[in-house]
CSV table of C-alpha atoms in Angstrom, one decimal:
chain,number,residue,atom,x,y,z
N,12,UNK,CA,-2.6,-13.3,0.1
N,13,UNK,CA,-6.1,-13.9,1.6
N,14,UNK,CA,-5.6,-10.9,4.0
N,15,UNK,CA,-4.6,-8.8,1.0
N,16,UNK,CA,-7.7,-9.8,-0.9
N,17,UNK,CA,-9.9,-8.9,2.0
N,18,UNK,CA,-8.2,-5.6,2.6
N,19,UNK,CA,-8.5,-4.6,-1.1
N,20,UNK,CA,-12.1,-5.8,-1.1
N,21,UNK,CA,-12.9,-3.4,1.7
N,22,UNK,CA,-11.6,-0.4,-0.3
N,23,UNK,CA,-13.5,-1.7,-3.4
N,24,UNK,CA,-16.7,-1.8,-1.4
N,25,UNK,CA,-16.1,1.8,-0.4
N,26,UNK,CA,-15.8,2.8,-4.0
N,27,UNK,CA,-18.9,0.8,-4.9
N,28,UNK,CA,-21.0,2.4,-2.2
N,29,UNK,CA,-19.8,5.9,-3.0
N,30,UNK,CA,-20.4,5.4,-6.7
N,31,UNK,CA,-24.1,5.1,-5.9
N,32,UNK,CA,-24.2,8.6,-4.5
N,33,UNK,CA,-22.7,10.7,-7.3
N,34,UNK,CA,-19.6,11.2,-9.4
N,35,UNK,CA,-18.6,14.0,-7.0
N,36,UNK,CA,-18.6,11.5,-4.1
N,37,UNK,CA,-16.3,9.1,-6.1
N,38,UNK,CA,-13.9,11.9,-6.8
N,39,UNK,CA,-14.1,13.2,-3.2
N,40,UNK,CA,-13.3,9.9,-1.7
N,41,UNK,CA,-10.6,9.2,-4.3
N,42,UNK,CA,-8.9,12.5,-3.5
N,43,UNK,CA,-9.2,12.1,0.2
N,44,UNK,CA,-7.8,8.6,-0.1
N,45,UNK,CA,-4.6,10.1,-1.5
N,46,UNK,CA,-4.1,11.8,1.9
N,47,UNK,CA,-5.3,8.6,3.6
N,48,UNK,CA,-2.4,6.8,2.0
N,49,UNK,CA,0.1,8.9,4.1
N,50,UNK,CA,-0.5,6.8,7.3
N,51,UNK,CA,-0.4,3.7,5.0
N,52,UNK,CA,3.0,4.7,3.6
N,53,UNK,CA,4.5,5.6,7.0
N,54,UNK,CA,3.0,2.4,8.5
N,55,UNK,CA,4.4,0.3,5.7
N,56,UNK,CA,7.8,2.0,6.1
N,57,UNK,CA,8.0,0.9,9.8
N,58,UNK,CA,6.4,-2.3,8.9
N,59,UNK,CA,9.0,-3.1,6.3
N,60,UNK,CA,11.7,-2.4,8.9
N,61,UNK,CA,9.9,-4.6,11.4
N,62,UNK,CA,9.5,-7.5,8.9
N,63,UNK,CA,13.2,-7.2,7.8
N,64,UNK,CA,14.6,-7.3,11.3
N,65,UNK,CA,12.1,-9.7,12.6
N,66,UNK,CA,12.7,-12.2,9.8
N,67,UNK,CA,16.5,-11.9,10.0
N,68,UNK,CA,16.5,-12.3,13.8
N,69,UNK,CA,14.1,-15.3,13.5
N,70,UNK,CA,16.5,-17.0,11.1
N,71,UNK,CA,19.4,-16.3,13.4
N,72,UNK,CA,17.5,-17.3,16.6
N,73,UNK,CA,18.1,-13.9,18.1
N,74,UNK,CA,14.8,-13.6,20.1
N,75,UNK,CA,15.9,-10.7,22.3
N,76,UNK,CA,17.0,-8.6,19.3
N,77,UNK,CA,13.7,-9.4,17.6
N,78,UNK,CA,11.7,-8.3,20.7
N,79,UNK,CA,13.6,-5.0,20.8
N,80,UNK,CA,13.0,-4.4,17.1
N,81,UNK,CA,9.3,-5.1,17.2
N,82,UNK,CA,8.7,-3.0,20.3
N,83,UNK,CA,10.7,-0.1,19.0
N,84,UNK,CA,8.9,-0.2,15.6
N,85,UNK,CA,5.4,-0.2,17.3
N,86,UNK,CA,6.3,2.8,19.5
N,87,UNK,CA,7.7,4.7,16.5
N,88,UNK,CA,4.6,4.0,14.4
N,89,UNK,CA,2.3,5.2,17.2
N,90,UNK,CA,4.1,8.5,17.8
N,91,UNK,CA,4.4,9.2,14.0
N,92,UNK,CA,0.6,8.9,13.6
N,93,UNK,CA,-0.3,11.6,16.1
N,94,UNK,CA,0.5,14.7,14.0
N,95,UNK,CA,-1.1,13.1,11.0
N,96,UNK,CA,-4.4,12.7,12.9
N,97,UNK,CA,-4.3,16.3,14.1
N,98,UNK,CA,-3.7,17.7,10.6
N,99,UNK,CA,-6.4,15.5,9.0
N,100,UNK,CA,-9.1,16.6,11.5
N,101,UNK,CA,-8.2,20.3,11.5
N,102,UNK,CA,-7.4,20.9,7.8
N,103,UNK,CA,-9.5,18.5,5.7
N,104,UNK,CA,-11.1,21.1,3.6
N,105,UNK,CA,-8.0,23.1,2.6
N,106,UNK,CA,-6.2,19.8,1.8
N,107,UNK,CA,-8.9,18.8,-0.7
N,108,UNK,CA,-8.9,22.2,-2.3
N,109,UNK,CA,-5.2,21.8,-3.2
N,110,UNK,CA,-6.4,19.6,-6.0
N,111,UNK,CA,-8.4,22.4,-7.4
N,112,UNK,CA,-11.7,20.8,-6.3
N,113,UNK,CA,-14.7,22.9,-5.4
N,114,UNK,CA,-18.2,22.6,-3.9
N,115,UNK,CA,-19.5,19.2,-2.8
N,116,UNK,CA,-16.2,17.5,-3.7
N,117,UNK,CA,-14.5,19.5,-1.0
N,118,UNK,CA,-17.2,19.0,1.6
N,119,UNK,CA,-17.5,15.3,1.1
N,120,UNK,CA,-13.7,14.8,0.8
N,121,UNK,CA,-13.0,16.8,4.0
N,122,UNK,CA,-15.6,14.7,5.9
N,123,UNK,CA,-14.1,11.4,4.8
N,124,UNK,CA,-10.5,12.6,5.3
N,125,UNK,CA,-11.0,13.8,8.9
N,126,UNK,CA,-12.7,10.7,10.1
N,127,UNK,CA,-10.1,8.3,8.5
N,128,UNK,CA,-7.0,10.2,9.5
N,129,UNK,CA,-8.1,10.5,13.1
N,130,UNK,CA,-7.1,6.9,13.4
N,131,UNK,CA,-3.7,7.2,11.8
N,132,UNK,CA,-1.8,6.1,15.0
N,133,UNK,CA,-3.9,2.9,15.1
N,134,UNK,CA,-3.3,2.3,11.4
N,135,UNK,CA,0.5,2.5,11.9
N,136,UNK,CA,0.4,0.1,14.9
N,137,UNK,CA,-1.7,-2.5,13.0
N,138,UNK,CA,0.7,-2.4,10.0
N,139,UNK,CA,3.8,-2.8,12.1
N,140,UNK,CA,2.3,-5.6,14.3
N,141,UNK,CA,1.0,-7.5,11.3
N,142,UNK,CA,4.4,-7.5,9.6
N,143,UNK,CA,6.3,-8.3,12.8
N,144,UNK,CA,4.2,-11.4,13.1
N,145,UNK,CA,4.7,-12.3,9.4
N,146,UNK,CA,8.4,-11.9,9.9
N,147,UNK,CA,8.4,-14.8,12.3
N,148,UNK,CA,6.5,-16.9,9.7
N,149,UNK,CA,3.1,-16.4,11.3
N,150,UNK,CA,0.9,-15.3,8.4
N,151,UNK,CA,-2.3,-16.8,9.7
N,152,UNK,CA,-2.8,-14.5,12.7
N,153,UNK,CA,-2.8,-11.3,10.6
N,154,UNK,CA,-5.0,-13.1,8.1
N,155,UNK,CA,-7.6,-13.9,10.7
N,156,UNK,CA,-7.6,-10.4,12.2
N,157,UNK,CA,-7.8,-8.8,8.7
N,158,UNK,CA,-10.7,-11.1,7.8
N,159,UNK,CA,-12.7,-10.1,10.9
N,160,UNK,CA,-11.9,-6.4,10.7
N,161,UNK,CA,-12.6,-6.2,7.0
N,162,UNK,CA,-15.9,-7.9,7.2
N,163,UNK,CA,-16.8,-5.4,9.9
N,164,UNK,CA,-15.7,-2.6,7.7
N,165,UNK,CA,-17.5,-3.8,4.6
N,166,UNK,CA,-20.7,-4.4,6.6
N,167,UNK,CA,-20.4,-0.9,8.2
N,168,UNK,CA,-19.8,0.8,4.9
N,169,UNK,CA,-22.8,-0.8,3.3
N,170,UNK,CA,-25.2,-0.5,6.3
N,171,UNK,CA,-24.3,3.1,7.4
N,172,UNK,CA,-23.3,4.4,4.0
N,173,UNK,CA,-26.5,3.3,2.2
N,174,UNK,CA,-28.8,3.2,5.2
N,175,UNK,CA,-29.7,-0.5,5.1
N,176,UNK,CA,-31.8,-2.5,7.5
N,177,UNK,CA,-33.6,0.6,8.9
N,178,UNK,CA,-30.4,2.4,9.9
N,179,UNK,CA,-29.9,6.1,9.0
N,180,UNK,CA,-28.0,6.7,5.8
N,181,UNK,CA,-24.8,8.7,6.6
N,182,UNK,CA,-23.4,8.5,3.1
N,183,UNK,CA,-19.7,9.3,2.9
N,184,UNK,CA,-19.5,9.9,6.7
N,185,UNK,CA,-20.7,6.3,7.2
N,186,UNK,CA,-18.1,4.9,4.8
N,187,UNK,CA,-15.3,6.8,6.5
N,188,UNK,CA,-16.6,5.9,10.0
N,189,UNK,CA,-16.5,2.2,9.1
N,190,UNK,CA,-12.9,2.5,8.0
N,191,UNK,CA,-11.9,4.3,11.2
N,192,UNK,CA,-13.5,1.7,13.4
N,193,UNK,CA,-11.8,-1.1,11.5
N,194,UNK,CA,-8.4,0.6,12.0
N,195,UNK,CA,-8.8,0.8,15.8
N,196,UNK,CA,-10.1,-2.7,16.0
N,197,UNK,CA,-7.3,-4.1,13.9
N,198,UNK,CA,-4.6,-2.4,16.0
N,199,UNK,CA,-6.1,-3.7,19.2
N,200,UNK,CA,-6.4,-7.3,18.0
N,201,UNK,CA,-2.9,-7.4,16.5
N,202,UNK,CA,-1.2,-6.0,19.5
N,203,UNK,CA,-3.1,-8.5,21.7
N,204,UNK,CA,-1.8,-11.2,19.3
N,205,UNK,CA,1.8,-10.0,19.7
N,206,UNK,CA,1.4,-10.1,23.5
N,207,UNK,CA,-0.2,-13.5,23.4
N,208,UNK,CA,1.8,-16.5,24.6
N,209,UNK,CA,0.6,-18.3,21.5
N,210,UNK,CA,3.0,-16.3,19.3
N,211,UNK,CA,6.8,-16.3,19.2
N,212,UNK,CA,7.0,-12.5,19.8
N,213,UNK,CA,7.2,-10.6,23.0
N,214,UNK,CA,7.2,-6.9,23.8
N,215,UNK,CA,9.9,-5.1,25.9
N,216,UNK,CA,10.7,-1.5,26.8
N,217,UNK,CA,12.8,-0.2,23.9
N,218,UNK,CA,16.3,0.5,25.1
N,219,UNK,CA,18.8,-0.4,22.3
N,220,UNK,CA,19.8,2.6,20.2
N,221,UNK,CA,21.5,0.4,17.6
N,222,UNK,CA,18.2,-1.4,16.9
N,223,UNK,CA,16.3,1.9,16.9
N,224,UNK,CA,18.8,3.4,14.5
N,225,UNK,CA,18.6,0.5,12.1
N,226,UNK,CA,14.8,0.6,12.1
N,227,UNK,CA,15.0,4.2,11.0
N,228,UNK,CA,17.7,3.4,8.4
N,229,UNK,CA,15.5,0.7,6.8
N,230,UNK,CA,12.1,2.6,7.3
N,231,UNK,CA,13.1,6.0,6.1
N,232,UNK,CA,13.7,5.2,2.4
N,233,UNK,CA,10.5,3.1,2.5
N,234,UNK,CA,8.5,6.0,4.0
N,235,UNK,CA,10.1,8.4,1.5
N,236,UNK,CA,9.2,6.0,-1.3
N,237,UNK,CA,5.6,5.9,-0.3
N,238,UNK,CA,5.3,9.6,0.3
N,239,UNK,CA,6.8,10.3,-3.1
N,240,UNK,CA,4.2,8.1,-4.7
N,241,UNK,CA,1.5,10.0,-2.8
N,242,UNK,CA,2.9,13.4,-3.6
N,243,UNK,CA,3.1,12.5,-7.2
N,244,UNK,CA,-0.6,11.7,-7.2
N,245,UNK,CA,-1.4,15.4,-6.6
N,246,UNK,CA,-0.1,16.7,-9.9
N,247,UNK,CA,-1.2,13.6,-11.7
N,248,UNK,CA,-4.8,13.9,-10.4
N,249,UNK,CA,-4.7,17.6,-11.2
N,250,UNK,CA,-3.7,16.7,-14.8
N,251,UNK,CA,-6.5,14.2,-15.0
N,252,UNK,CA,-9.0,16.7,-13.7
N,253,UNK,CA,-7.8,19.0,-16.4
N,254,UNK,CA,-9.0,16.4,-18.9
N,255,UNK,CA,-12.4,16.4,-17.2
N,256,UNK,CA,-14.0,15.1,-14.0
N,257,UNK,CA,-15.2,11.9,-15.7
N,258,UNK,CA,-11.6,11.1,-16.6
N,259,UNK,CA,-10.5,11.4,-13.0
N,260,UNK,CA,-13.5,9.4,-11.8
N,261,UNK,CA,-12.7,6.7,-14.4
N,262,UNK,CA,-9.1,6.6,-13.2
N,263,UNK,CA,-10.3,6.0,-9.6
N,264,UNK,CA,-12.6,3.2,-10.7
N,265,UNK,CA,-10.2,1.6,-13.1
N,266,UNK,CA,-7.4,1.6,-10.5
N,267,UNK,CA,-9.7,0.1,-7.9
N,268,UNK,CA,-10.6,-2.8,-10.2
N,269,UNK,CA,-6.9,-3.5,-10.9
N,270,UNK,CA,-6.1,-3.3,-7.2
N,271,UNK,CA,-8.8,-5.8,-6.4
N,272,UNK,CA,-7.9,-8.4,-8.9
N,273,UNK,CA,-4.1,-8.1,-9.2
N,274,UNK,CA,-2.9,-6.1,-6.1
N,275,UNK,CA,-3.5,-8.8,-3.5
N,276,UNK,CA,-1.5,-11.4,-5.3
N,277,UNK,CA,1.5,-9.0,-5.8
N,278,UNK,CA,1.5,-7.8,-2.2
N,279,UNK,CA,1.2,-11.4,-1.0
N,280,UNK,CA,4.2,-12.4,-3.0
N,281,UNK,CA,6.0,-9.3,-1.7
N,282,UNK,CA,5.5,-10.4,1.9
N,283,UNK,CA,6.6,-13.9,1.1
N,284,UNK,CA,9.8,-12.6,-0.6
N,285,UNK,CA,10.6,-10.4,2.4
N,286,UNK,CA,10.2,-13.2,4.9
N,287,UNK,CA,12.0,-15.8,2.9
N,288,UNK,CA,15.0,-13.6,2.0
N,289,UNK,CA,15.3,-12.2,5.5
N,290,UNK,CA,15.2,-15.6,7.2
N,291,UNK,CA,17.7,-17.0,4.8
N,292,UNK,CA,20.1,-14.1,5.5
N,293,UNK,CA,19.6,-14.6,9.2
N,294,UNK,CA,20.5,-18.2,8.8
N,295,UNK,CA,23.7,-17.1,7.1
N,296,UNK,CA,22.8,-18.4,3.6
N,297,UNK,CA,22.9,-15.5,1.1
N,298,UNK,CA,22.8,-17.9,-1.8
N,299,UNK,CA,19.4,-19.3,-0.7
N,300,UNK,CA,18.2,-15.7,-0.1
N,301,UNK,CA,19.1,-14.8,-3.7
N,302,UNK,CA,17.4,-17.9,-5.1
N,303,UNK,CA,14.3,-17.3,-3.1
N,304,UNK,CA,14.0,-13.7,-4.3
N,305,UNK,CA,14.3,-14.7,-7.9
N,306,UNK,CA,11.9,-17.7,-7.6
N,307,UNK,CA,9.2,-15.7,-5.8
N,308,UNK,CA,9.5,-13.0,-8.5
N,309,UNK,CA,9.2,-15.5,-11.3
N,310,UNK,CA,6.1,-17.1,-9.8
N,311,UNK,CA,4.5,-13.8,-9.2
N,312,UNK,CA,5.0,-12.5,-12.7
N,313,UNK,CA,3.5,-15.6,-14.2
N,314,UNK,CA,0.4,-15.7,-12.0
N,315,UNK,CA,-0.2,-12.0,-11.9
N,316,UNK,CA,0.5,-11.7,-15.6
N,317,UNK,CA,-2.3,-14.2,-16.3
N,318,UNK,CA,-4.7,-12.3,-14.1
N,319,UNK,CA,-3.7,-9.1,-15.9
N,320,UNK,CA,-4.6,-10.6,-19.3
N,321,UNK,CA,-8.0,-11.6,-18.0
N,322,UNK,CA,-8.5,-8.1,-16.6
N,323,UNK,CA,-7.7,-6.6,-20.0
N,324,UNK,CA,-10.3,-8.8,-21.7
N,325,UNK,CA,-13.0,-8.4,-19.1
N,326,UNK,CA,-12.4,-4.8,-18.2
N,327,UNK,CA,-15.7,-3.4,-19.6
N,328,UNK,CA,-17.8,-5.7,-17.4
N,329,UNK,CA,-15.5,-5.3,-14.4
N,330,UNK,CA,-15.6,-1.5,-14.3
N,331,UNK,CA,-19.3,-1.4,-14.9
N,332,UNK,CA,-19.8,-2.9,-11.4
N,333,UNK,CA,-18.2,0.2,-9.9
N,334,UNK,CA,-19.4,2.8,-12.3
N,335,UNK,CA,-23.2,2.5,-11.7
N,336,UNK,CA,-23.5,6.1,-10.5
N,337,UNK,CA,-21.0,7.5,-13.0
N,338,UNK,CA,-21.9,6.3,-16.5
N,339,UNK,CA,-19.9,9.1,-18.1
N,340,UNK,CA,-16.7,7.7,-16.5
N,341,UNK,CA,-17.2,4.2,-17.9
N,342,UNK,CA,-15.1,4.5,-21.1
N,343,UNK,CA,-12.2,6.0,-19.1
N,344,UNK,CA,-12.5,3.4,-16.4
N,345,UNK,CA,-12.3,0.7,-19.0
N,346,UNK,CA,-9.2,2.3,-20.5
N,347,UNK,CA,-7.3,2.6,-17.3
N,348,UNK,CA,-8.3,-0.9,-16.2
N,349,UNK,CA,-6.9,-2.3,-19.5
N,350,UNK,CA,-3.7,-0.4,-19.1
N,351,UNK,CA,-3.3,-1.8,-15.6
N,352,UNK,CA,-4.0,-5.3,-16.9
N,353,UNK,CA,-1.3,-5.1,-19.6
N,354,UNK,CA,1.3,-3.7,-17.1
N,355,UNK,CA,0.4,-6.2,-14.3
N,356,UNK,CA,3.4,-8.4,-15.0
N,357,UNK,CA,5.8,-5.4,-14.5
N,358,UNK,CA,3.9,-4.2,-11.4
N,359,UNK,CA,4.3,-7.7,-9.9
N,360,UNK,CA,8.0,-7.8,-10.7
N,361,UNK,CA,8.6,-4.4,-9.1
N,362,UNK,CA,6.7,-5.1,-6.0
N,363,UNK,CA,8.2,-8.6,-5.3
N,364,UNK,CA,11.8,-7.6,-6.1
N,365,UNK,CA,11.3,-4.6,-3.8
N,366,UNK,CA,10.0,-7.0,-1.1
N,367,UNK,CA,13.1,-9.2,-1.5
N,368,UNK,CA,15.4,-6.2,-1.2
N,369,UNK,CA,13.5,-5.0,1.8
N,370,UNK,CA,13.9,-8.4,3.5
N,371,UNK,CA,17.7,-7.7,3.2
N,372,UNK,CA,17.3,-4.2,4.8
N,373,UNK,CA,17.9,-2.6,1.4
N,374,UNK,CA,15.2,-0.1,0.8
N,375,UNK,CA,17.2,2.6,-1.1
N,376,UNK,CA,17.0,0.9,-4.5
N,377,UNK,CA,13.2,0.7,-4.5
N,378,UNK,CA,13.2,4.4,-3.4
N,379,UNK,CA,15.2,5.4,-6.5
N,380,UNK,CA,12.9,3.3,-8.7
N,381,UNK,CA,9.8,4.8,-7.3
N,382,UNK,CA,10.8,8.4,-7.3
N,383,UNK,CA,12.1,8.4,-10.9
N,384,UNK,CA,9.1,6.4,-12.0
N,385,UNK,CA,6.3,8.5,-10.5
N,386,UNK,CA,7.8,11.9,-11.1
N,387,UNK,CA,9.8,11.3,-14.3
N,388,UNK,CA,7.5,8.9,-16.1
N,389,UNK,CA,4.0,9.1,-14.6
N,390,UNK,CA,3.7,12.9,-14.0
N,391,UNK,CA,6.3,14.0,-16.6
N,392,UNK,CA,5.0,11.6,-19.2
N,393,UNK,CA,1.4,12.6,-18.7
N,394,UNK,CA,2.2,16.3,-18.9
N,395,UNK,CA,4.4,15.9,-22.0
N,396,UNK,CA,2.2,13.5,-23.9
N,397,UNK,CA,-1.2,14.5,-22.6
N,398,UNK,CA,-0.9,18.3,-22.4
N,399,UNK,CA,2.1,19.4,-24.5
N,400,UNK,CA,1.6,17.0,-27.4
N,401,UNK,CA,-2.2,17.0,-27.1
N,402,UNK,CA,-2.8,13.3,-26.6
N,403,UNK,CA,-5.2,13.9,-23.7
N,404,UNK,CA,-6.1,10.8,-21.7
N,405,UNK,CA,-4.1,8.6,-24.0
N,406,UNK,CA,-1.0,10.2,-22.8
N,407,UNK,CA,-1.9,9.2,-19.2
N,408,UNK,CA,-2.5,5.6,-20.4
N,409,UNK,CA,1.1,5.5,-21.8
N,410,UNK,CA,2.6,7.1,-18.7
N,411,UNK,CA,0.8,4.7,-16.3
N,412,UNK,CA,2.2,1.7,-18.1
N,413,UNK,CA,5.6,3.2,-18.6
N,414,UNK,CA,6.1,3.9,-14.9
N,415,UNK,CA,5.9,0.2,-14.0
N,416,UNK,CA,8.2,-0.9,-16.8
N,417,UNK,CA,10.9,1.6,-15.6
N,418,UNK,CA,10.6,0.8,-11.9
N,419,UNK,CA,10.8,-2.9,-12.6
N,420,UNK,CA,14.0,-2.4,-14.6
N,421,UNK,CA,15.6,-0.4,-11.8
N,422,UNK,CA,15.0,-3.0,-9.0
N,423,UNK,CA,15.9,-5.9,-11.3
N,424,UNK,CA,19.3,-4.4,-11.9
N,425,UNK,CA,19.6,-3.6,-8.2
N,426,UNK,CA,18.8,-7.1,-7.0
N,427,UNK,CA,21.0,-8.7,-9.6
N,428,UNK,CA,24.2,-6.5,-9.1
N,429,UNK,CA,24.3,-4.8,-5.7
N,430,UNK,CA,25.8,-6.1,-2.4
N,431,UNK,CA,22.6,-6.2,-0.4
N,432,UNK,CA,23.5,-9.5,1.3
N,433,UNK,CA,26.7,-8.0,2.7
N,434,UNK,CA,24.8,-5.0,3.9
N,435,UNK,CA,22.3,-7.2,5.7
N,436,UNK,CA,25.1,-9.2,7.3
N,437,UNK,CA,26.9,-6.1,8.5
N,438,UNK,CA,23.7,-4.7,10.1
N,439,UNK,CA,22.9,-8.0,11.8
N,440,UNK,CA,26.4,-8.1,13.3
N,441,UNK,CA,26.1,-4.5,14.5
N,442,UNK,CA,22.9,-5.1,16.5
N,443,UNK,CA,24.0,-8.4,18.0
N,444,UNK,CA,24.1,-6.9,21.5
N,445,UNK,CA,20.9,-8.0,23.2
N,446,UNK,CA,21.1,-11.1,25.4
N,447,UNK,CA,18.9,-14.0,24.4
């Protein structure tokens, strides 16, 4: 969870720094960050596959299978990042214009986007390597690397974005450059950790098509889930911009506050659920896997729910820290932060149950939950309530909360009733071909 806090703090500092420039800078970075999530989604997809196979093979003591899975996932992530980097560098401006943005928003957004997406291959590699290590039970090494890298990023964003300590002020370019450097540094350090004799992992030349096929089977729904969430942000942000630029800026700020205070806890519990469920299945104990999934979910909903209530109460003060350069966005930022606070318990339930299912190599159920939630409830609900019924931004508030309630219900039913343990057992048996 510490690594999640640090990573989220890094993104919060980016918003805090850009908020001192102008509302246009906040919107530009927020829109560019939607594209910046594409390598995150793809990296998390391959990372989910890596943590599933790594944790299962760790529980089964299948070290050779684990080495094959981790090595294959790293190669896949690296190759998948190359076209993303090329598109980001070459087409930053047109991509930002797709949101209907104009003027300085396009210029600033394209600058940030090109610099950040240039390091998409490194971002993929770092996500896969971190989750491969976590799958073995080593959560400290990714935490140490994340801590060092994020301190570097936070410092770089502040120093070069604001021009502190006599350095030239680069504005949005400085903020994006700090993120790019941190991506490369993180990938290098985590790959070095995987290769180190101090860890239980080792790298091999990928050669097993069964393992490669299973990585794709597990990763593809997770990538599709993430991309669906990213694609849905396009019409959703366009709808918010239709309500006014301050509404969109308020959404970016309110969401950042929620991500900082509740997101790290939820994602930390998700990682724990994936590892615990995967290792129990690898050890041949589906009953323990099911118990660990429910127990982790229960703990997460209680703790994150308490934090969510605190966010609802303290939202005006919390968002004011990030809205210094955008006072007109303050009331909307407060509204979105409070909505996220009230729905935090459902968000935690969805994320952790999705992690438990992913640890069992079952990523199709979270995909169904996410796609129906973001398109049917978030986008559809905002359009119906906010535009057609004239509720305006209040319609968006209802849709944001309703999305998480729906997605939690879908994965709850999936974890409780489907045969995910049998699916994981069949996949482990099918790839049991490498010699230990």
